[in-house]
């Protein structure tokens, strides 16, 4: 038996014992547990410090499992599943009666996804069931995109962390609600809404309504470093960044700008391509959140469709 198979075997054994496992996906690393085990799910909430009313996404082996978790499944859901699974798309559907309240936050809906990472797929296939897998970080903090991030977050409290390398996408999945009459985008991801609409043959409504299901990552403040983080309009303009530092009385600011750092300013130059920016976004926030700086100034990225999900995550990181 090779090393990777042994690691998968150990992870599956732990999951069947009701333990939690650090699991790589193409979006971010997840804190995985058996979605049919109330005690295992409680362990997820305890480790994260997550409020119990917040629903979890169930990761399933393939689209053929949909009927085990959802009912009244519209044809549009099967079309999106066939087109984008495995991949960074989560579908919100009417829940099957067997789905635990602990998974859904006692809502009538369940969120489902088939991850594209080969290691996650191997674990799900070997486990033979669904796994809840919220991001493997403390609630509200910056999501992890490497195994090292997960180990730094939980240490010995999470003995098994599968190392699947750096997450290929780097931010969480798009969430589309298909539980009502109108398809609705509840959380943007790097999967283009236009691509989703093309396959749907319909326009996506945007944002939550009063009666929309609660979904992960929808709080005003989320994905946030401990270091105060501030949104700065004006791109990489040095004067705008210096003005932001003065406005927030920062003595040791770090800046996140595209292309190149302004002279005399510390921080990180970010890629000008949206896909590349997303891939390193959380790792950069974690790097700048080590106690060296007293604030992080984020130069606003372009306000275009390609940057929708990145702007969403940065806005929530900057909310106070």
mmCIF file of C-alpha atoms in Angstrom:
data_model
loop_
_atom_site.group_PDB
_atom_site.id
_atom_site.type_symbol
_atom_site.label_atom_id
_atom_site.label_comp_id
_atom_site.label_asym_id
_atom_site.label_seq_id
_atom_site.Cartn_x
_atom_site.Cartn_y
_atom_site.Cartn_z
ATOM 1 C CA UNK A 1 0.000 0.000 0.000
ATOM 2 C CA UNK A 2 1.467 3.389 -0.998
ATOM 3 C CA UNK A 3 1.703 6.375 1.329
ATOM 4 C CA UNK A 4 -1.280 8.241 -0.150
ATOM 5 C CA UNK A 5 -3.542 5.176 0.094
ATOM 6 C CA UNK A 6 -2.507 4.700 3.713
ATOM 7 C CA UNK A 7 -3.333 8.341 4.431
ATOM 8 C CA UNK A 8 -6.745 8.011 2.796
ATOM 9 C CA UNK A 9 -7.383 4.822 4.743
ATOM 10 C CA UNK A 10 -6.474 6.524 8.016
ATOM 11 C CA UNK A 11 -8.721 9.474 7.212
ATOM 12 C CA UNK A 12 -11.693 7.285 6.306
ATOM 13 C CA UNK A 13 -11.248 5.209 9.478
ATOM 14 C CA UNK A 14 -11.218 8.393 11.550
ATOM 15 C CA UNK A 15 -14.336 9.712 9.810
ATOM 16 C CA UNK A 16 -16.157 6.442 10.469
ATOM 17 C CA UNK A 17 -15.216 6.763 14.164
ATOM 18 C CA UNK A 18 -16.920 10.143 14.244
ATOM 19 C CA UNK A 19 -13.709 12.186 14.190
ATOM 20 C CA UNK A 20 -12.876 15.268 12.131
ATOM 21 C CA UNK A 21 -10.287 15.370 9.353
ATOM 22 C CA UNK A 22 -8.601 18.219 7.476
ATOM 23 C CA UNK A 23 -9.582 17.708 3.829
ATOM 24 C CA UNK A 24 -8.198 19.490 0.758
ATOM 25 C CA UNK A 25 -10.617 20.693 -1.886
ATOM 26 C CA UNK A 26 -10.057 22.794 -4.980
ATOM 27 C CA UNK A 27 -11.612 25.829 -3.243
ATOM 28 C CA UNK A 28 -10.242 25.815 0.336
ATOM 29 C CA UNK A 29 -9.385 23.157 2.918
ATOM 30 C CA UNK A 30 -12.388 21.774 4.792
ATOM 31 C CA UNK A 31 -12.980 20.438 8.294
ATOM 32 C CA UNK A 32 -14.632 17.175 7.293
ATOM 33 C CA UNK A 33 -16.949 14.968 9.341
ATOM 34 C CA UNK A 34 -19.662 12.367 8.765
ATOM 35 C CA UNK A 35 -22.817 14.241 7.693
ATOM 36 C CA UNK A 36 -25.000 11.463 9.194
ATOM 37 C CA UNK A 37 -23.378 11.578 12.659
ATOM 38 C CA UNK A 38 -24.730 14.163 15.101
ATOM 39 C CA UNK A 39 -21.759 13.851 17.454
ATOM 40 C CA UNK A 40 -19.261 14.277 14.616
ATOM 41 C CA UNK A 41 -21.065 17.386 13.410
ATOM 42 C CA UNK A 42 -21.076 18.766 16.959
ATOM 43 C CA UNK A 43 -17.297 18.317 16.992
ATOM 44 C CA UNK A 44 -17.032 20.452 13.841
ATOM 45 C CA UNK A 45 -18.998 23.261 15.461
ATOM 46 C CA UNK A 46 -16.936 23.012 18.646
ATOM 47 C CA UNK A 47 -13.588 23.085 16.843
ATOM 48 C CA UNK A 48 -14.573 26.059 14.705
ATOM 49 C CA UNK A 49 -16.473 27.931 17.407
ATOM 50 C CA UNK A 50 -19.272 28.161 14.854
ATOM 51 C CA UNK A 51 -22.830 29.174 15.891
ATOM 52 C CA UNK A 52 -25.105 26.135 15.761
ATOM 53 C CA UNK A 53 -27.719 27.826 13.561
ATOM 54 C CA UNK A 54 -25.228 28.190 10.695
ATOM 55 C CA UNK A 55 -25.820 25.504 8.048
ATOM 56 C CA UNK A 56 -23.072 23.317 6.614
ATOM 57 C CA UNK A 57 -22.402 22.239 3.030
ATOM 58 C CA UNK A 58 -22.562 18.481 2.464
ATOM 59 C CA UNK A 59 -19.875 17.182 0.116
ATOM 60 C CA UNK A 60 -21.038 14.095 -1.772
ATOM 61 C CA UNK A 61 -19.153 11.620 -3.998
ATOM 62 C CA UNK A 62 -21.061 12.385 -7.230
ATOM 63 C CA UNK A 63 -24.283 13.719 -8.684
ATOM 64 C CA UNK A 64 -25.926 10.306 -8.521
ATOM 65 C CA UNK A 65 -26.195 10.834 -4.746
ATOM 66 C CA UNK A 66 -28.471 13.862 -5.057
ATOM 67 C CA UNK A 67 -31.641 11.929 -4.312
ATOM 68 C CA UNK A 68 -30.196 10.693 -0.997
ATOM 69 C CA UNK A 69 -29.986 14.275 0.260
ATOM 70 C CA UNK A 70 -32.667 16.293 -1.554
ATOM 71 C CA UNK A 71 -36.269 16.059 -2.709
ATOM 72 C CA UNK A 72 -38.323 17.897 -5.331
ATOM 73 C CA UNK A 73 -35.104 18.300 -7.290
ATOM 74 C CA UNK A 74 -35.714 20.590 -10.284
ATOM 75 C CA UNK A 75 -34.386 19.687 -13.703
ATOM 76 C CA UNK A 76 -32.228 22.817 -13.534
ATOM 77 C CA UNK A 77 -30.335 21.363 -10.562
ATOM 78 C CA UNK A 78 -29.546 18.167 -12.426
ATOM 79 C CA UNK A 79 -28.412 20.205 -15.410
ATOM 80 C CA UNK A 80 -26.043 22.310 -13.286
ATOM 81 C CA UNK A 81 -24.764 19.217 -11.487
ATOM 82 C CA UNK A 82 -24.029 17.506 -14.794
ATOM 83 C CA UNK A 83 -22.301 20.596 -16.137
ATOM 84 C CA UNK A 84 -20.240 21.751 -13.155
ATOM 85 C CA UNK A 85 -19.707 18.788 -10.807
ATOM 86 C CA UNK A 86 -17.145 17.944 -9.684
ATOM 87 C CA UNK A 87 -16.404 21.619 -9.216
ATOM 88 C CA UNK A 88 -16.792 24.821 -7.189
ATOM 89 C CA UNK A 89 -20.590 25.036 -7.283
ATOM 90 C CA UNK A 90 -22.901 24.449 -4.305
ATOM 91 C CA UNK A 91 -26.612 23.850 -4.909
ATOM 92 C CA UNK A 92 -29.249 24.640 -2.273
ATOM 93 C CA UNK A 93 -32.239 22.295 -2.576
ATOM 94 C CA UNK A 94 -35.186 21.066 -0.545
ATOM 95 C CA UNK A 95 -33.766 18.656 2.012
ATOM 96 C CA UNK A 96 -34.498 14.948 2.207
ATOM 97 C CA UNK A 97 -36.288 13.994 5.471
ATOM 98 C CA UNK A 98 -33.246 11.984 6.546
ATOM 99 C CA UNK A 99 -30.927 15.015 6.574
ATOM 100 C CA UNK A 100 -30.006 16.068 10.104
ATOM 101 C CA UNK A 101 -31.134 19.405 11.531
ATOM 102 C CA UNK A 102 -27.542 19.882 12.703
ATOM 103 C CA UNK A 103 -26.454 20.027 9.056
ATOM 104 C CA UNK A 104 -29.098 22.479 7.855
ATOM 105 C CA UNK A 105 -29.464 24.723 10.885
ATOM 106 C CA UNK A 106 -33.038 23.336 11.083
ATOM 107 C CA UNK A 107 -33.874 24.869 7.702
ATOM 108 C CA UNK A 108 -35.955 23.041 5.074
ATOM 109 C CA UNK A 109 -33.040 23.190 2.629
ATOM 110 C CA UNK A 110 -29.659 21.514 2.278
ATOM 111 C CA UNK A 111 -26.514 22.725 0.484
ATOM 112 C CA UNK A 112 -24.691 20.111 -1.651
ATOM 113 C CA UNK A 113 -21.441 19.991 -3.603
ATOM 114 C CA UNK A 114 -19.122 17.493 -5.329
ATOM 115 C CA UNK A 115 -15.524 18.719 -4.845
ATOM 116 C CA UNK A 116 -13.070 18.464 -7.735
ATOM 117 C CA UNK A 117 -9.893 17.788 -5.750
ATOM 118 C CA UNK A 118 -8.752 14.195 -6.455
ATOM 119 C CA UNK A 119 -7.853 13.545 -2.804
ATOM 120 C CA UNK A 120 -11.266 14.723 -1.611
ATOM 121 C CA UNK A 121 -12.879 12.571 -4.277
ATOM 122 C CA UNK A 122 -10.913 9.515 -3.156
ATOM 123 C CA UNK A 123 -11.895 10.043 0.477
ATOM 124 C CA UNK A 124 -15.574 10.489 -0.406
ATOM 125 C CA UNK A 125 -15.575 7.388 -2.617
ATOM 126 C CA UNK A 126 -13.896 5.278 0.069
ATOM 127 C CA UNK A 127 -16.123 6.678 2.817
ATOM 128 C CA UNK A 128 -19.216 6.011 0.746
ATOM 129 C CA UNK A 129 -21.333 8.856 2.077
ATOM 130 C CA UNK A 130 -21.648 12.590 2.589
ATOM 131 C CA UNK A 131 -19.226 14.754 4.549
ATOM 132 C CA UNK A 132 -19.840 18.177 5.979
ATOM 133 C CA UNK A 133 -16.693 20.194 5.339
ATOM 134 C CA UNK A 134 -16.811 23.884 6.278
ATOM 135 C CA UNK A 135 -13.549 25.758 5.906
ATOM 136 C CA UNK A 136 -10.944 24.445 8.354
ATOM 137 C CA UNK A 137 -10.466 27.625 10.367
ATOM 138 C CA UNK A 138 -11.933 29.296 13.423
ATOM 139 C CA UNK A 139 -15.323 30.836 12.695
ATOM 140 C CA UNK A 140 -15.182 34.108 10.751
ATOM 141 C CA UNK A 141 -11.419 34.001 10.197
ATOM 142 C CA UNK A 142 -9.377 33.618 7.027
ATOM 143 C CA UNK A 143 -9.972 30.342 5.214
ATOM 144 C CA UNK A 144 -7.036 27.910 4.789
ATOM 145 C CA UNK A 145 -5.626 27.011 1.402
ATOM 146 C CA UNK A 146 -2.768 24.723 2.517
ATOM 147 C CA UNK A 147 -2.402 21.881 4.986
ATOM 148 C CA UNK A 148 0.044 24.066 6.946
ATOM 149 C CA UNK A 149 -2.707 26.671 7.443
ATOM 150 C CA UNK A 150 -4.991 23.997 8.906
ATOM 151 C CA UNK A 151 -2.298 22.683 11.248
ATOM 152 C CA UNK A 152 -1.544 26.216 12.407
ATOM 153 C CA UNK A 153 -5.242 26.765 13.109
ATOM 154 C CA UNK A 154 -5.974 23.601 15.090
ATOM 155 C CA UNK A 155 -2.676 21.980 16.080
ATOM 156 C CA UNK A 156 -3.056 18.711 18.000
ATOM 157 C CA UNK A 157 -6.846 19.136 18.178
ATOM 158 C CA UNK A 158 -6.999 17.860 14.584
ATOM 159 C CA UNK A 159 -4.603 14.896 14.303
ATOM 160 C CA UNK A 160 -5.314 14.010 10.651
ATOM 161 C CA UNK A 161 -4.831 16.650 7.972
ATOM 162 C CA UNK A 162 -4.524 15.363 4.419
ATOM 163 C CA UNK A 163 -2.025 17.367 2.383
ATOM 164 C CA UNK A 164 -3.277 17.948 -1.139
ATOM 165 C CA UNK A 165 -1.057 20.920 -1.911
ATOM 166 C CA UNK A 166 -2.243 24.501 -2.274
ATOM 167 C CA UNK A 167 -5.906 24.896 -3.228
ATOM 168 C CA UNK A 168 -6.181 25.456 -6.980
ATOM 169 C CA UNK A 169 -9.001 28.022 -6.817
ATOM 170 C CA UNK A 170 -8.394 29.589 -3.412
ATOM 171 C CA UNK A 171 -11.824 30.907 -2.410
ATOM 172 C CA UNK A 172 -15.089 29.212 -1.565
ATOM 173 C CA UNK A 173 -17.637 27.833 -4.029
ATOM 174 C CA UNK A 174 -20.474 29.713 -5.681
ATOM 175 C CA UNK A 175 -23.787 28.979 -3.945
ATOM 176 C CA UNK A 176 -26.955 28.856 -6.055
ATOM 177 C CA UNK A 177 -30.360 28.476 -4.415
ATOM 178 C CA UNK A 178 -32.742 26.307 -6.462
ATOM 179 C CA UNK A 179 -35.196 25.622 -3.633
ATOM 180 C CA UNK A 180 -37.665 28.302 -4.714
ATOM 181 C CA UNK A 181 -39.264 29.591 -7.883
ATOM 182 C CA UNK A 182 -36.314 31.747 -8.973
ATOM 183 C CA UNK A 183 -32.678 30.594 -9.198
ATOM 184 C CA UNK A 184 -30.652 32.881 -6.940
ATOM 185 C CA UNK A 185 -26.908 33.414 -6.445
ATOM 186 C CA UNK A 186 -26.424 33.545 -2.672
ATOM 187 C CA UNK A 187 -22.617 33.589 -2.644
ATOM 188 C CA UNK A 188 -20.338 34.385 -5.596
ATOM 189 C CA UNK A 189 -17.349 32.194 -6.363
ATOM 190 C CA UNK A 190 -14.851 31.999 -9.176
ATOM 191 C CA UNK A 191 -17.339 30.078 -11.324
ATOM 192 C CA UNK A 192 -18.762 32.821 -13.532
ATOM 193 C CA UNK A 193 -22.444 33.667 -12.959
ATOM 194 C CA UNK A 194 -22.665 34.052 -16.741
ATOM 195 C CA UNK A 195 -21.555 30.443 -17.212
ATOM 196 C CA UNK A 196 -24.153 29.296 -14.680
ATOM 197 C CA UNK A 197 -26.866 31.325 -16.391
ATOM 198 C CA UNK A 198 -25.897 29.938 -19.783
ATOM 199 C CA UNK A 199 -26.413 26.378 -18.588
ATOM 200 C CA UNK A 200 -29.561 27.295 -16.665
ATOM 201 C CA UNK A 201 -31.078 29.114 -19.595
ATOM 202 C CA UNK A 202 -32.245 31.712 -17.095
ATOM 203 C CA UNK A 203 -31.008 34.801 -15.289
ATOM 204 C CA UNK A 204 -29.798 34.410 -11.724
ATOM 205 C CA UNK A 205 -31.303 36.702 -9.123
ATOM 206 C CA UNK A 206 -28.527 38.146 -6.961
ATOM 207 C CA UNK A 207 -28.208 38.299 -3.185
ATOM 208 C CA UNK A 208 -30.310 36.973 -0.353
ATOM 209 C CA UNK A 209 -33.879 37.967 0.427
ATOM 210 C CA UNK A 210 -35.694 37.775 3.753
ATOM 211 C CA UNK A 211 -36.922 34.280 2.880
ATOM 212 C CA UNK A 212 -33.645 33.063 1.335
ATOM 213 C CA UNK A 213 -31.932 30.117 3.036
ATOM 214 C CA UNK A 214 -29.057 30.948 5.340
ATOM 215 C CA UNK A 215 -25.766 29.918 3.750
ATOM 216 C CA UNK A 216 -22.095 29.945 4.778
ATOM 217 C CA UNK A 217 -20.068 33.098 4.260
ATOM 218 C CA UNK A 218 -23.041 35.467 4.194
ATOM 219 C CA UNK A 219 -22.240 37.507 7.315
ATOM 220 C CA UNK A 220 -21.177 41.117 6.806
ATOM 221 C CA UNK A 221 -17.885 40.391 8.561
ATOM 222 C CA UNK A 222 -16.206 37.152 7.511
ATOM 223 C CA UNK A 223 -12.890 35.855 6.141
ATOM 224 C CA UNK A 224 -11.300 38.434 8.432
ATOM 225 C CA UNK A 225 -7.718 38.631 9.718
ATOM 226 C CA UNK A 226 -7.172 39.557 13.351
ATOM 227 C CA UNK A 227 -5.209 42.575 12.128
ATOM 228 C CA UNK A 228 -7.641 45.408 11.266
ATOM 229 C CA UNK A 229 -8.140 45.425 7.508
ATOM 230 C CA UNK A 230 -9.316 48.417 5.482
ATOM 231 C CA UNK A 231 -10.715 48.842 1.968
ATOM 232 C CA UNK A 232 -9.002 51.614 0.011
ATOM 233 C CA UNK A 233 -10.544 52.999 -3.157
ATOM 234 C CA UNK A 234 -8.127 54.292 -5.750
ATOM 235 C CA UNK A 235 -6.292 51.115 -6.686
ATOM 236 C CA UNK A 236 -2.551 51.234 -6.076
ATOM 237 C CA UNK A 237 -2.363 55.043 -5.958
ATOM 238 C CA UNK A 238 0.304 55.744 -3.293
ATOM 239 C CA UNK A 239 -1.419 58.889 -2.062
ATOM 240 C CA UNK A 240 -4.690 57.029 -1.493
ATOM 241 C CA UNK A 241 -2.813 54.359 0.471
ATOM 242 C CA UNK A 242 -0.882 56.909 2.550
ATOM 243 C CA UNK A 243 -4.121 58.783 3.212
ATOM 244 C CA UNK A 244 -5.721 55.520 4.347
ATOM 245 C CA UNK A 245 -2.846 54.855 6.734
ATOM 246 C CA UNK A 246 -3.204 58.367 8.191
ATOM 247 C CA UNK A 247 -6.997 58.080 8.464
ATOM 248 C CA UNK A 248 -6.693 54.892 10.501
ATOM 249 C CA UNK A 249 -3.683 56.099 12.523
ATOM 250 C CA UNK A 250 -1.512 53.215 11.342
ATOM 251 C CA UNK A 251 2.161 53.263 12.245
ATOM 252 C CA UNK A 252 3.103 49.969 10.557
ATOM 253 C CA UNK A 253 0.674 49.392 7.672
ATOM 254 C CA UNK A 254 0.873 46.575 5.161
ATOM 255 C CA UNK A 255 -0.638 47.072 1.734
ATOM 256 C CA UNK A 256 -2.160 44.646 -0.766
ATOM 257 C CA UNK A 257 -1.955 46.127 -4.245
ATOM 258 C CA UNK A 258 -1.942 44.766 -7.757
ATOM 259 C CA UNK A 259 1.265 44.525 -9.810
ATOM 260 C CA UNK A 260 3.869 46.365 -7.700
ATOM 261 C CA UNK A 261 4.273 47.811 -4.201
ATOM 262 C CA UNK A 262 4.483 51.604 -4.006
ATOM 263 C CA UNK A 263 7.963 52.807 -3.028
ATOM 264 C CA UNK A 264 8.598 52.676 0.702
ATOM 265 C CA UNK A 265 5.494 50.639 1.536
ATOM 266 C CA UNK A 266 5.522 47.099 2.942
ATOM 267 C CA UNK A 267 3.083 44.354 2.040
ATOM 268 C CA UNK A 268 2.422 42.213 -1.005
ATOM 269 C CA UNK A 269 2.056 42.859 -4.712
ATOM 270 C CA UNK A 270 -0.896 40.811 -5.951
ATOM 271 C CA UNK A 271 -1.461 39.303 -9.415
ATOM 272 C CA UNK A 272 -3.374 41.378 -11.955
ATOM 273 C CA UNK A 273 -5.269 38.276 -13.158
ATOM 274 C CA UNK A 274 -8.410 37.495 -11.147
ATOM 275 C CA UNK A 275 -7.880 33.712 -11.070
ATOM 276 C CA UNK A 276 -4.286 34.124 -9.876
ATOM 277 C CA UNK A 277 -5.306 36.754 -7.323
ATOM 278 C CA UNK A 278 -7.973 34.456 -5.857
ATOM 279 C CA UNK A 279 -5.502 31.587 -5.618
ATOM 280 C CA UNK A 280 -3.179 33.548 -3.285
ATOM 281 C CA UNK A 281 -5.696 35.834 -1.571
ATOM 282 C CA UNK A 282 -6.144 33.969 1.714
ATOM 283 C CA UNK A 283 -2.503 32.927 1.949
ATOM 284 C CA UNK A 284 -1.533 36.589 1.599
ATOM 285 C CA UNK A 285 -3.988 37.739 4.270
ATOM 286 C CA UNK A 286 -2.617 35.067 6.613
ATOM 287 C CA UNK A 287 0.966 36.112 5.859
ATOM 288 C CA UNK A 288 0.217 39.762 6.682
ATOM 289 C CA UNK A 289 -1.683 38.770 9.836
ATOM 290 C CA UNK A 290 1.319 37.679 11.910
ATOM 291 C CA UNK A 291 1.478 40.619 14.314
ATOM 292 C CA UNK A 292 4.119 42.587 12.400
ATOM 293 C CA UNK A 293 1.674 45.196 11.050
ATOM 294 C CA UNK A 294 -0.988 47.234 12.855
ATOM 295 C CA UNK A 295 -3.273 47.374 9.833
ATOM 296 C CA UNK A 296 -3.749 45.970 6.339
ATOM 297 C CA UNK A 297 -4.738 48.318 3.529
ATOM 298 C CA UNK A 298 -6.424 46.555 0.609
ATOM 299 C CA UNK A 299 -6.369 48.445 -2.664
ATOM 300 C CA UNK A 300 -9.777 47.853 -4.253
ATOM 301 C CA UNK A 301 -9.560 45.443 -7.199
ATOM 302 C CA UNK A 302 -11.448 46.142 -10.439
ATOM 303 C CA UNK A 303 -15.230 46.362 -10.235
ATOM 304 C CA UNK A 304 -15.911 43.855 -13.012
ATOM 305 C CA UNK A 305 -17.634 40.477 -13.242
ATOM 306 C CA UNK A 306 -14.332 38.580 -13.122
ATOM 307 C CA UNK A 307 -13.538 40.114 -9.737
ATOM 308 C CA UNK A 308 -17.014 39.765 -8.156
ATOM 309 C CA UNK A 309 -16.146 36.982 -5.691
ATOM 310 C CA UNK A 310 -12.787 38.517 -4.774
ATOM 311 C CA UNK A 311 -14.397 41.867 -4.000
ATOM 312 C CA UNK A 312 -17.043 40.042 -1.933
ATOM 313 C CA UNK A 313 -14.415 38.287 0.214
ATOM 314 C CA UNK A 314 -12.314 41.429 0.639
ATOM 315 C CA UNK A 315 -15.347 43.536 1.584
ATOM 316 C CA UNK A 316 -16.226 41.025 4.295
ATOM 317 C CA UNK A 317 -12.604 40.890 5.487
ATOM 318 C CA UNK A 318 -12.677 44.674 5.861
ATOM 319 C CA UNK A 319 -16.071 44.865 7.633
ATOM 320 C CA UNK A 320 -15.948 45.878 11.281
#
